[in-house]
């Protein structure tokens, strides 16, 4: 057997790369992890999930202060302007705390993973060059992630736009902000900055926000955000941007007309592009168009090279990146065949209210040619939601012809946590009656999961069964 420097080299130290390398390192494989930046952790830790959720918390606390009177408290009065540097400090503290688990010394000691920093390129499918030195490996895993896609808008390179990389380290809160793109990243940031006191406007080419969600979900959330004062302009195409001192003018086309809007900050959140430049993938026989092509075992077109996470396109979440990484290592290192299955993929957009989904929604079910019915319940019927003052939202069950739940969407307070009761239900093909026969604590938001199931099952009981019950036992009630 040919001798290589390492059994596996993982390129990219984000969610996918860290999961893959630590799993490989614990599986007796001599593992090297290579990261281009100075620190491990990737987008999720430094410019994605962690800073965005920390920022969202600050924004939501401020928003709750404005609602004091709704809870029978004295009004919080005129809120002081936000000093963004304090929020930035909090975000950095949280990142530093989590970073401790991603220190090279820590992962070497705990998981037998060696780390090197730099940006390697492939010489062939078994060799890379890093800082002028060639290193070989039996297997490679590419997990270089994605970056903000910058659309070809006239003048875009001449203005100081920001992306997810800059937004969490701004010196001060912008007085106004335009966000291009109404996907999860754009919407989470727009609501947060609006709640912190910026005048935020979202411009989106599609006819609604969160286009991956069903129309009833995205329209519902869009209306709530508009009611809160966030400006959302859909079916709008940005065609030009210019800047004079600290004012950026954004020209967009909507309803056949050109319109201008001005702001102090321009956030581009118009999708993601895979980080593949500089890797010289062609030298290794790894095919990529806009993303690296992989099969369901996460193997690329080169037999000994795997790829996972954002760089492969698909679902671009931290949890799907880690899931794919585990599948790749099972196949590459442990030789246990595994394939990815995204039927019951779960996700959440951390707006207020949160928008969470598992499995099929109507769009996905229709695309798969599945017959289904929809059962909906409002949060306004949940006692805890009333006590919390959080009655916006609903749960939506997608049920197939056999009466099995194949998807759930929850829009509401803590939806991202509530959806997880459905993870074992859908993955374990658990009957709905198990949920309806189980005991849920009162009063909890989670009762919405049980109540939706009970009410759906009750709605399927044919009226003749009640007639028979009445006859059999001589009951006197209505049928
Ligand atoms: C603002 C924002 C909020 C988000 N919120 C959520 C959320 O709440 N929940 C969720 O699940 N997902 C969220 N995401 C998505 C999530 O961050 C990504 O899906 C996840 O980070 C993908 O992991 P990855 O390992 O594929 O890529 P990354 O985490 O980006 O890691 C890739 C790593 O590879 C390195 N790299 C790149 N090129 C090279 C090279 N040539 N050589 C060596 N190293 C290289 C990069 O520096 C980086 O460290 C969010 C993203 C953003 C931008």
Coordinates of C-alpha atoms and ligand atoms in Angstrom, one line a residue:
X1 CA 0.0 0.0 0.0
X2 CA 1.3 3.5 -0.9
X3 CA 2.6 5.5 2.1
X4 CA 1.1 8.9 2.6
X5 CA 1.9 11.6 5.1
X6 CA -1.7 11.5 6.4
X7 CA -4.6 9.2 6.1
X8 CA -6.9 12.2 5.6
X9 CA -6.4 15.9 5.1
X10 CA -9.5 18.1 5.7
X11 CA -9.4 21.5 4.0
X12 CA -11.5 24.1 5.9
X13 CA -11.9 24.4 9.6
X14 CA -15.6 25.4 9.9
X15 CA -18.6 23.3 11.0
X16 CA -18.1 20.6 8.3
X17 CA -14.3 20.4 8.6
X18 CA -14.2 20.4 12.4
X19 CA -16.8 17.6 12.5
X20 CA -15.1 15.6 9.8
X21 CA -11.6 15.9 11.2
X22 CA -12.5 15.2 14.9
X23 CA -14.5 12.2 13.8
X24 CA -11.6 10.9 11.6
X25 CA -9.1 11.6 14.3
X26 CA -11.0 9.5 16.8
X27 CA -11.3 6.7 14.2
X28 CA -7.6 5.9 14.1
X29 CA -6.9 8.0 11.0
X30 CA -3.9 10.2 11.0
X31 CA -5.6 13.5 10.4
X32 CA -4.5 17.0 9.3
X33 CA -6.9 19.9 9.3
X34 CA -5.9 23.0 7.2
X35 CA -7.6 26.4 7.7
X36 CA -7.0 29.5 5.6
X37 CA -7.9 32.0 8.3
X38 CA -6.0 32.6 11.6
X39 CA -8.6 30.8 13.7
X40 CA -10.7 27.7 13.4
X41 CA -14.5 27.9 13.5
X42 CA -15.5 29.1 10.1
X43 CA -18.5 31.2 9.2
X44 CA -20.8 29.8 11.7
X45 CA -18.7 30.8 14.7
X46 CA -17.2 34.1 13.4
X47 CA -19.6 35.6 10.8
X48 CA -22.7 33.5 10.9
X49 CA -24.9 31.6 13.4
X50 CA -23.2 32.6 16.6
X51 CA -22.8 36.4 16.1
X52 CA -26.2 36.6 14.4
X53 CA -28.1 34.8 17.2
X54 CA -26.2 37.0 19.8
X55 CA -27.2 40.1 17.9
X56 CA -30.8 38.9 17.6
X57 CA -30.9 38.5 21.4
X58 CA -29.8 42.1 22.0
X59 CA -32.4 43.3 19.5
X60 CA -35.2 41.3 21.0
X61 CA -34.4 42.5 24.5
X62 CA -34.7 46.1 23.3
X63 CA -37.9 45.3 21.5
X64 CA -39.3 43.6 24.7
X65 CA -38.5 46.8 26.6
X66 CA -40.8 48.7 24.2
X67 CA -43.6 46.3 25.0
X68 CA -43.4 46.8 28.8
X69 CA -46.9 48.1 29.1
X70 CA -48.4 45.1 27.4
X71 CA -47.2 43.1 30.5
X72 CA -48.8 45.5 33.0
X73 CA -45.5 47.3 33.7
X74 CA -44.7 51.0 33.5
X75 CA -43.5 52.1 30.1
X76 CA -39.8 51.9 29.7
X77 CA -39.8 55.5 28.5
X78 CA -37.7 56.9 25.6
X79 CA -35.1 54.2 25.0
X80 CA -31.5 55.5 24.8
X81 CA -29.8 55.1 21.5
X82 CA -27.9 51.9 21.0
X83 CA -24.1 52.0 21.4
X84 CA -23.3 49.3 18.9
X85 CA -19.7 48.8 20.2
X86 CA -21.2 47.3 23.4
X87 CA -23.2 44.8 21.4
X88 CA -20.1 44.1 19.3
X89 CA -18.2 43.4 22.5
X90 CA -20.8 41.0 23.8
X91 CA -20.8 39.2 20.4
X92 CA -17.0 38.9 20.6
X93 CA -17.1 37.5 24.1
X94 CA -19.5 34.8 23.1
X95 CA -17.4 33.9 20.1
X96 CA -14.3 33.7 22.3
X97 CA -16.0 31.4 24.8
X98 CA -17.0 29.0 22.0
X99 CA -13.7 29.3 20.3
X100 CA -11.9 27.6 23.2
X101 CA -13.4 24.3 21.9
X102 CA -11.9 25.0 18.5
X103 CA -8.3 25.7 19.6
X104 CA -5.8 23.6 17.7
X105 CA -4.1 22.5 20.9
X106 CA -7.4 21.4 22.3
X107 CA -8.5 19.4 19.2
X108 CA -5.1 17.8 18.9
X109 CA -5.1 16.6 22.5
X110 CA -8.8 15.6 22.6
X111 CA -9.3 14.3 19.0
X112 CA -5.8 13.5 17.6
X113 CA -6.2 16.2 14.9
X114 CA -3.1 18.2 13.8
X115 CA -3.9 21.7 12.5
X116 CA -1.9 23.8 10.0
X117 CA -2.9 27.3 8.7
X118 CA -2.8 28.4 5.1
X119 CA -4.5 28.0 1.8
X120 CA -3.4 24.8 0.0
X121 CA -3.9 23.8 -3.7
X122 CA -4.0 20.4 -5.2
X123 CA -1.0 19.1 -7.2
X124 CA -2.9 15.8 -7.9
X125 CA -5.6 13.7 -6.1
X126 CA -3.2 12.6 -3.4
X127 CA -1.0 15.7 -3.0
X128 CA -1.5 19.3 -2.0
X129 CA 1.0 22.2 -1.7
X130 CA 0.8 24.3 1.4
X131 CA 3.2 27.2 1.9
X132 CA 5.6 25.8 -0.6
X133 CA 5.6 22.3 0.9
X134 CA 4.0 19.2 -0.6
X135 CA 1.9 17.0 1.7
X136 CA 0.2 13.8 0.7
X137 CA -2.8 11.9 2.0
X138 CA -4.8 8.8 1.1
X139 CA -8.1 10.8 1.4
X140 CA -9.1 14.4 1.3
X141 CA -12.2 16.1 2.4
X142 CA -12.9 19.6 1.1
X143 CA -15.0 21.8 3.5
X144 CA -14.2 25.3 2.4
X145 CA -17.6 26.7 2.9
X146 CA -19.2 29.7 1.1
X147 CA -19.1 33.5 1.0
X148 CA -21.6 36.1 0.3
X149 CA -22.6 36.2 -3.4
X150 CA -22.2 39.8 -4.7
X151 CA -24.7 40.3 -7.6
X152 CA -23.5 42.1 -10.6
X153 CA -25.1 45.5 -9.8
X154 CA -23.8 48.6 -11.5
X155 CA -21.4 50.5 -9.2
X156 CA -21.4 47.8 -6.5
X157 CA -17.5 47.8 -6.3
X158 CA -17.5 51.6 -5.8
X159 CA -19.6 51.6 -2.6
X160 CA -18.8 50.5 0.9
X161 CA -21.3 47.7 1.1
X162 CA -21.1 45.2 3.9
X163 CA -21.7 41.4 4.1
X164 CA -22.1 39.0 7.0
X165 CA -18.3 39.4 7.5
X166 CA -18.4 43.1 8.5
X167 CA -21.9 43.5 9.9
X168 CA -21.1 42.2 13.4
X169 CA -18.1 44.4 13.9
X170 CA -19.6 47.8 12.9
X171 CA -18.3 50.8 14.9
X172 CA -21.7 52.2 15.3
X173 CA -25.4 51.5 14.6
X174 CA -26.2 52.9 11.1
X175 CA -29.1 55.4 11.1
X176 CA -30.5 53.6 8.1
X177 CA -29.7 50.3 6.3
X178 CA -30.9 48.7 3.1
X179 CA -30.7 45.0 2.9
X180 CA -30.5 43.3 -0.5
X181 CA -32.1 39.9 -0.2
X182 CA -35.0 38.6 1.9
X183 CA -33.6 35.1 2.6
X184 CA -33.0 34.0 6.2
X185 CA -29.7 36.0 6.6
X186 CA -31.1 39.3 5.2
X187 CA -34.4 39.0 7.1
X188 CA -32.8 38.2 10.5
X189 CA -30.4 41.1 10.1
X190 CA -33.1 43.5 8.9
X191 CA -35.4 42.8 11.8
X192 CA -32.5 43.0 14.3
X193 CA -31.2 46.4 13.0
X194 CA -34.8 47.7 12.9
X195 CA -35.3 46.7 16.5
X196 CA -32.0 48.3 17.5
X197 CA -33.1 51.6 16.0
X198 CA -31.9 51.7 12.4
X199 CA -34.4 52.5 9.7
X200 CA -34.2 49.2 7.8
X201 CA -35.5 48.5 4.3
X202 CA -35.4 45.1 2.5
X203 CA -35.3 44.8 -1.3
X204 CA -36.1 41.4 -2.8
X205 CA -36.5 40.3 -6.4
X206 CA -39.0 37.5 -5.5
X207 CA -42.6 38.3 -4.7
X208 CA -42.2 37.4 -1.0
X209 CA -39.7 37.0 1.7
X210 CA -38.1 33.6 2.7
X211 CA -38.8 32.1 -0.7
X212 CA -38.0 28.5 0.5
X213 CA -41.1 28.6 2.8
X214 CA -44.7 28.0 1.7
X215 CA -46.5 31.2 0.6
X216 CA -48.9 31.1 3.6
X217 CA -45.9 31.0 6.0
X218 CA -43.8 33.7 4.3
X219 CA -46.8 36.0 3.7
X220 CA -47.8 35.7 7.4
X221 CA -44.3 36.5 8.6
X222 CA -43.9 39.3 6.1
X223 CA -47.1 41.0 7.4
X224 CA -46.0 40.7 11.0
X225 CA -42.7 42.3 10.1
X226 CA -44.4 45.1 8.2
X227 CA -46.8 45.7 11.1
X228 CA -43.7 46.1 13.3
X229 CA -42.5 48.9 11.0
X230 CA -39.9 47.1 8.8
X231 CA -40.0 48.2 5.2
X232 CA -40.1 45.3 2.8
X233 CA -40.2 45.9 -0.9
X234 CA -40.6 42.7 -3.0
X235 CA -40.5 42.2 -6.8
X236 CA -37.8 44.8 -6.8
X237 CA -34.5 44.5 -8.7
X238 CA -31.6 46.6 -7.6
X239 CA -29.9 48.0 -10.7
X240 CA -27.4 50.6 -9.5
X241 CA -25.7 51.8 -6.4
X242 CA -23.7 55.0 -5.9
X243 CA -22.2 56.6 -2.8
X244 CA -21.5 60.2 -1.7
X245 CA -19.7 60.5 1.7
X246 CA -21.7 58.2 4.0
X247 CA -24.9 58.1 2.0
X248 CA -25.4 55.2 -0.4
X249 CA -28.1 55.6 -3.1
X250 CA -29.7 52.4 -4.2
X251 CA -31.7 52.4 -7.5
X252 CA -34.2 49.6 -8.0
X253 CA -36.8 48.7 -10.5
X254 CA -40.3 47.8 -9.3
X255 CA -43.5 47.7 -11.3
X256 CA -41.6 48.9 -14.4
X257 CA -40.4 52.1 -12.6
X258 CA -37.0 53.1 -11.3
X259 CA -37.0 54.3 -7.7
X260 CA -34.2 55.5 -5.4
X261 CA -33.7 54.9 -1.7
X262 CA -30.9 56.2 0.4
X263 CA -29.2 54.6 3.4
X264 CA -26.0 54.8 5.5
X265 CA -25.4 51.1 5.3
X266 CA -25.9 48.5 2.5
X267 CA -26.0 44.9 3.5
X268 CA -25.7 42.4 0.6
X269 CA -27.4 39.1 1.6
X270 CA -28.3 37.9 -1.9
X271 CA -27.2 34.3 -1.6
X272 CA -23.9 32.4 -1.2
X273 CA -21.1 31.3 -3.5
X274 CA -18.9 28.3 -2.9
X275 CA -15.3 28.9 -1.8
X276 CA -13.5 27.0 -4.5
X277 CA -11.1 29.5 -6.0
X278 CA -7.4 28.7 -5.6
X279 CA -7.9 25.0 -4.7
X280 CA -6.8 23.9 -8.3
X281 CA -9.5 21.2 -8.1
X282 CA -8.9 20.3 -11.8
X283 CA -5.4 19.0 -10.8
X284 CA -7.2 16.4 -8.6
X285 CA -10.0 15.5 -11.0
X286 CA -12.7 17.2 -8.7
X287 CA -15.5 18.6 -10.8
X288 CA -17.2 21.8 -9.8
X289 CA -19.5 24.2 -11.6
X290 CA -20.7 26.7 -9.1
X291 CA -20.4 24.2 -6.3
X292 CA -18.4 21.0 -5.8
X293 CA -20.3 18.0 -7.3
X294 CA -20.8 15.1 -4.8
X295 CA -22.8 11.9 -4.8
X296 CA -25.0 10.8 -1.9
X297 CA -22.0 9.4 -0.1
X298 CA -20.4 12.9 -0.3
X299 CA -17.8 11.7 -2.7
X300 CA -16.6 14.0 -5.4
X301 CA -15.7 12.9 -8.9
X302 CA -12.3 11.9 -7.6
X303 CA -12.6 8.6 -5.8
X304 CA -10.5 9.5 -2.8
X305 CA -11.8 13.0 -2.3
X306 CA -14.9 13.9 -0.4
X307 CA -16.6 17.3 0.1
X308 CA -19.3 18.5 2.4
X309 CA -20.9 21.6 3.8
X310 CA -21.7 24.9 2.0
X311 CA -19.1 24.2 -0.7
X312 CA -21.4 21.5 -2.1
X313 CA -24.5 23.8 -2.3
X314 CA -27.7 22.1 -1.1
X315 CA -28.9 23.0 2.3
X316 CA -26.5 25.5 3.7
X317 CA -26.8 25.1 7.5
X318 CA -24.4 24.2 10.2
X319 CA -26.3 21.1 11.2
X320 CA -26.5 19.8 7.6
X321 CA -22.8 20.5 7.1
X322 CA -22.0 18.4 10.2
X323 CA -24.4 15.7 9.1
X324 CA -22.7 15.5 5.7
X325 CA -19.3 15.4 7.3
X326 CA -20.2 12.4 9.4
X327 CA -21.6 10.6 6.3
X328 CA -18.3 11.4 4.4
X329 CA -16.1 10.0 7.2
X330 CA -18.2 6.8 7.6
X331 CA -17.7 6.2 3.9
X332 CA -14.0 7.3 3.6
X333 CA -12.4 6.2 6.8
X334 CA -14.7 3.6 8.5
X335 CA -15.7 2.0 5.2
X336 CA -19.3 1.8 6.4
X337 CA -21.5 2.8 3.5
X338 CA -23.8 5.6 4.3
X339 CA -25.8 8.0 2.1
X340 CA -27.3 11.4 3.0
X341 CA -31.0 11.6 3.3
X342 CA -32.6 15.0 3.5
X343 CA -36.2 13.9 3.6
X344 CA -36.5 15.0 7.2
X345 CA -34.2 18.0 7.1
X346 CA -35.0 20.6 9.8
X347 CA -34.3 24.3 9.8
X348 CA -35.2 27.5 11.5
X349 CA -35.1 31.2 10.6
X350 CA -34.5 33.1 13.9
X351 CA -36.9 35.9 13.3
X352 CA -39.3 36.9 15.9
X353 CA -41.5 34.9 15.6
X354 CA -39.2 32.0 14.6
X355 CA -40.0 30.1 11.4
X356 CA -39.1 26.4 11.7
X357 CA -39.6 23.5 9.3
X358 CA -39.0 19.8 9.2
X359 CA -39.6 17.4 6.3
X360 CA -42.0 18.3 3.5
X361 CA -43.7 21.6 3.2
X362 CA -46.3 22.1 0.5
X363 CA -43.7 23.2 -2.1
X364 CA -41.5 20.1 -1.5
X365 CA -44.4 17.7 -1.3
X366 CA -45.9 19.0 -4.6
X367 CA -42.5 18.8 -6.3
X368 CA -42.2 15.1 -5.1
X369 CA -45.7 14.3 -6.5
X370 CA -47.0 13.5 -3.0
X371 CA -50.8 13.8 -2.3
X372 CA -51.2 15.5 1.1
X373 CA -53.6 17.4 3.3
X374 CA -52.8 20.3 5.6
X375 CA -53.9 20.7 9.2
X376 CA -53.3 24.1 10.9
X377 CA -53.6 25.3 14.5
X378 CA -53.1 28.8 15.7
X379 CA -50.9 29.8 18.6
X380 CA -53.7 31.9 19.9
X381 CA -55.4 28.8 21.3
X382 CA -52.3 27.8 23.4
X383 CA -52.6 29.0 27.1
X384 CA -48.9 29.5 27.6
X385 CA -48.7 31.6 24.4
X386 CA -51.4 33.8 25.9
X387 CA -49.5 34.1 29.2
X388 CA -46.3 34.9 27.4
X389 CA -48.0 37.5 25.2
X390 CA -46.8 35.6 22.2
X391 CA -49.9 34.5 20.3
X392 CA -48.7 35.2 16.8
X393 CA -48.1 32.0 14.7
X394 CA -49.4 28.7 13.8
X395 CA -48.4 25.0 13.4
X396 CA -49.0 23.3 10.1
X397 CA -49.0 19.6 9.7
X398 CA -48.4 18.1 6.2
X399 CA -50.1 14.7 6.2
X400 CA -50.0 12.0 3.5
X401 CA -52.8 9.8 2.3
X402 CA -52.0 7.1 4.8
X403 CA -52.4 9.6 7.6
X404 CA -48.7 9.9 8.4
X405 CA -47.2 13.3 9.2
X406 CA -44.5 13.9 6.5
X407 CA -43.7 17.5 7.4
X408 CA -44.3 20.2 10.0
X409 CA -43.9 24.0 9.9
X410 CA -44.1 26.0 13.0
X411 CA -44.2 29.8 13.1
X412 CA -44.2 31.3 16.6
X413 CA -42.4 31.8 19.9
X414 CA -39.6 29.2 20.3
X415 CA -40.6 27.4 17.0
X416 CA -37.0 26.4 16.6
X417 CA -37.2 24.3 19.8
X418 CA -40.8 23.1 19.3
X419 CA -40.0 21.6 15.9
X420 CA -37.7 19.2 17.6
X421 CA -40.5 17.1 19.1
X422 CA -41.1 16.1 15.4
X423 CA -37.6 15.0 14.8
X424 CA -38.0 11.5 16.3
X425 CA -41.6 11.4 15.2
X426 CA -40.7 11.8 11.5
X427 CA -37.4 10.0 11.6
X428 CA -38.8 7.1 13.6
X429 CA -42.0 6.9 11.6
X430 CA -43.8 7.2 14.9
X431 CA -47.6 7.1 14.7
X432 CA -49.5 10.3 15.5
X433 CA -51.4 8.4 18.2
X434 CA -48.2 8.0 20.2
X435 CA -48.0 11.8 20.4
X436 CA -51.7 12.1 21.2
X437 CA -51.5 9.5 23.9
X438 CA -48.5 11.0 25.5
X439 CA -48.5 13.5 28.4
X440 CA -47.3 17.0 27.8
X441 CA -46.7 19.5 30.7
X442 CA -49.3 22.3 31.1
X443 CA -48.9 25.1 30.3
X444 CA -46.2 24.8 27.7
X445 CA -45.8 26.0 24.1
X446 CA -45.1 22.3 23.3
X447 CA -48.7 21.5 23.9
X448 CA -49.3 22.9 20.4
X449 CA -47.6 19.8 19.0
X450 CA -50.0 17.5 20.9
X451 CA -53.1 19.6 20.4
X452 CA -52.6 19.8 16.6
X453 CA -52.2 16.0 16.5
X454 CA -55.3 15.4 18.7
X455 CA -57.4 17.8 16.7
X456 CA -56.3 16.3 13.4
X457 CA -57.0 12.8 14.6
X458 CA -60.4 13.8 16.0
X459 CA -61.3 15.4 12.7
X460 CA -60.7 12.0 10.9
X461 CA -63.2 10.1 13.1
X462 CA -66.2 9.3 11.0
X463 CA -69.5 10.4 12.5
X464 CA -71.0 6.9 12.3
X465 CA -68.6 5.8 15.0
X466 CA -70.2 8.3 17.3
X467 CA -73.7 7.1 16.3
X468 CA -72.7 3.5 17.2
X469 CA -71.2 4.6 20.5
X470 CA -74.5 6.4 21.3
X471 CA -76.5 3.3 20.4
X472 CA -74.3 0.8 22.2
X473 CA -74.1 2.7 25.5
X474 CA -77.4 4.6 25.4
X475 CA -75.8 8.0 25.6
X476 CA -77.9 11.1 25.2
X477 CA -75.5 13.6 23.7
X478 CA -75.5 15.2 20.2
X479 CA -73.8 13.3 17.3
Ligands
LIG1 C1 -25.2 35.5 8.9 C2 -25.4 34.0 8.9 C3 -26.2 33.4 9.8 C4 -26.3 32.0 9.8 N1 -27.1 31.4 10.7 C5 -27.2 30.1 10.7 C6 -28.0 29.4 11.7 O1 -28.6 30.1 12.6 N2 -28.1 28.1 11.7 C7 -27.5 27.3 10.7 O2 -27.6 26.1 10.8 N3 -26.7 27.9 9.8 C8 -26.6 29.3 9.8 N4 -25.8 29.9 8.8 C9 -25.1 29.0 7.8 C10 -23.9 28.3 8.4 O3 -23.0 29.3 8.9 C11 -23.2 27.6 7.3 O4 -24.1 26.7 6.7 C12 -22.0 26.8 7.9 O5 -21.1 27.6 8.5 C13 -21.4 25.9 6.8 O6 -20.3 25.2 7.3 P1 -19.0 24.9 6.4 O7 -18.1 24.1 7.3 O8 -19.5 24.3 5.2 O9 -18.4 26.3 6.0 P2 -17.7 27.4 7.0 O10 -18.2 27.3 8.3 O11 -17.7 28.6 6.3 O12 -16.2 26.9 7.0 C14 -15.4 26.9 5.9 C15 -14.0 27.1 6.4 O13 -13.1 26.9 5.3 C16 -12.1 27.9 5.3 N5 -11.5 28.0 3.9 C17 -12.1 28.6 2.9 N6 -11.3 28.4 1.8 C18 -10.2 27.8 2.2 C19 -9.0 27.3 1.6 N7 -8.8 27.5 0.3 N8 -8.1 26.6 2.3 C20 -8.4 26.4 3.6 N9 -9.4 26.8 4.3 C21 -10.4 27.5 3.6 C22 -12.8 29.1 5.7 O14 -12.0 30.1 6.2 C23 -13.7 28.5 6.8 O15 -13.1 28.6 8.1 C24 -25.6 31.2 8.8 C25 -24.8 31.9 7.9 C26 -24.7 33.2 7.9 C27 -23.7 33.9 6.9

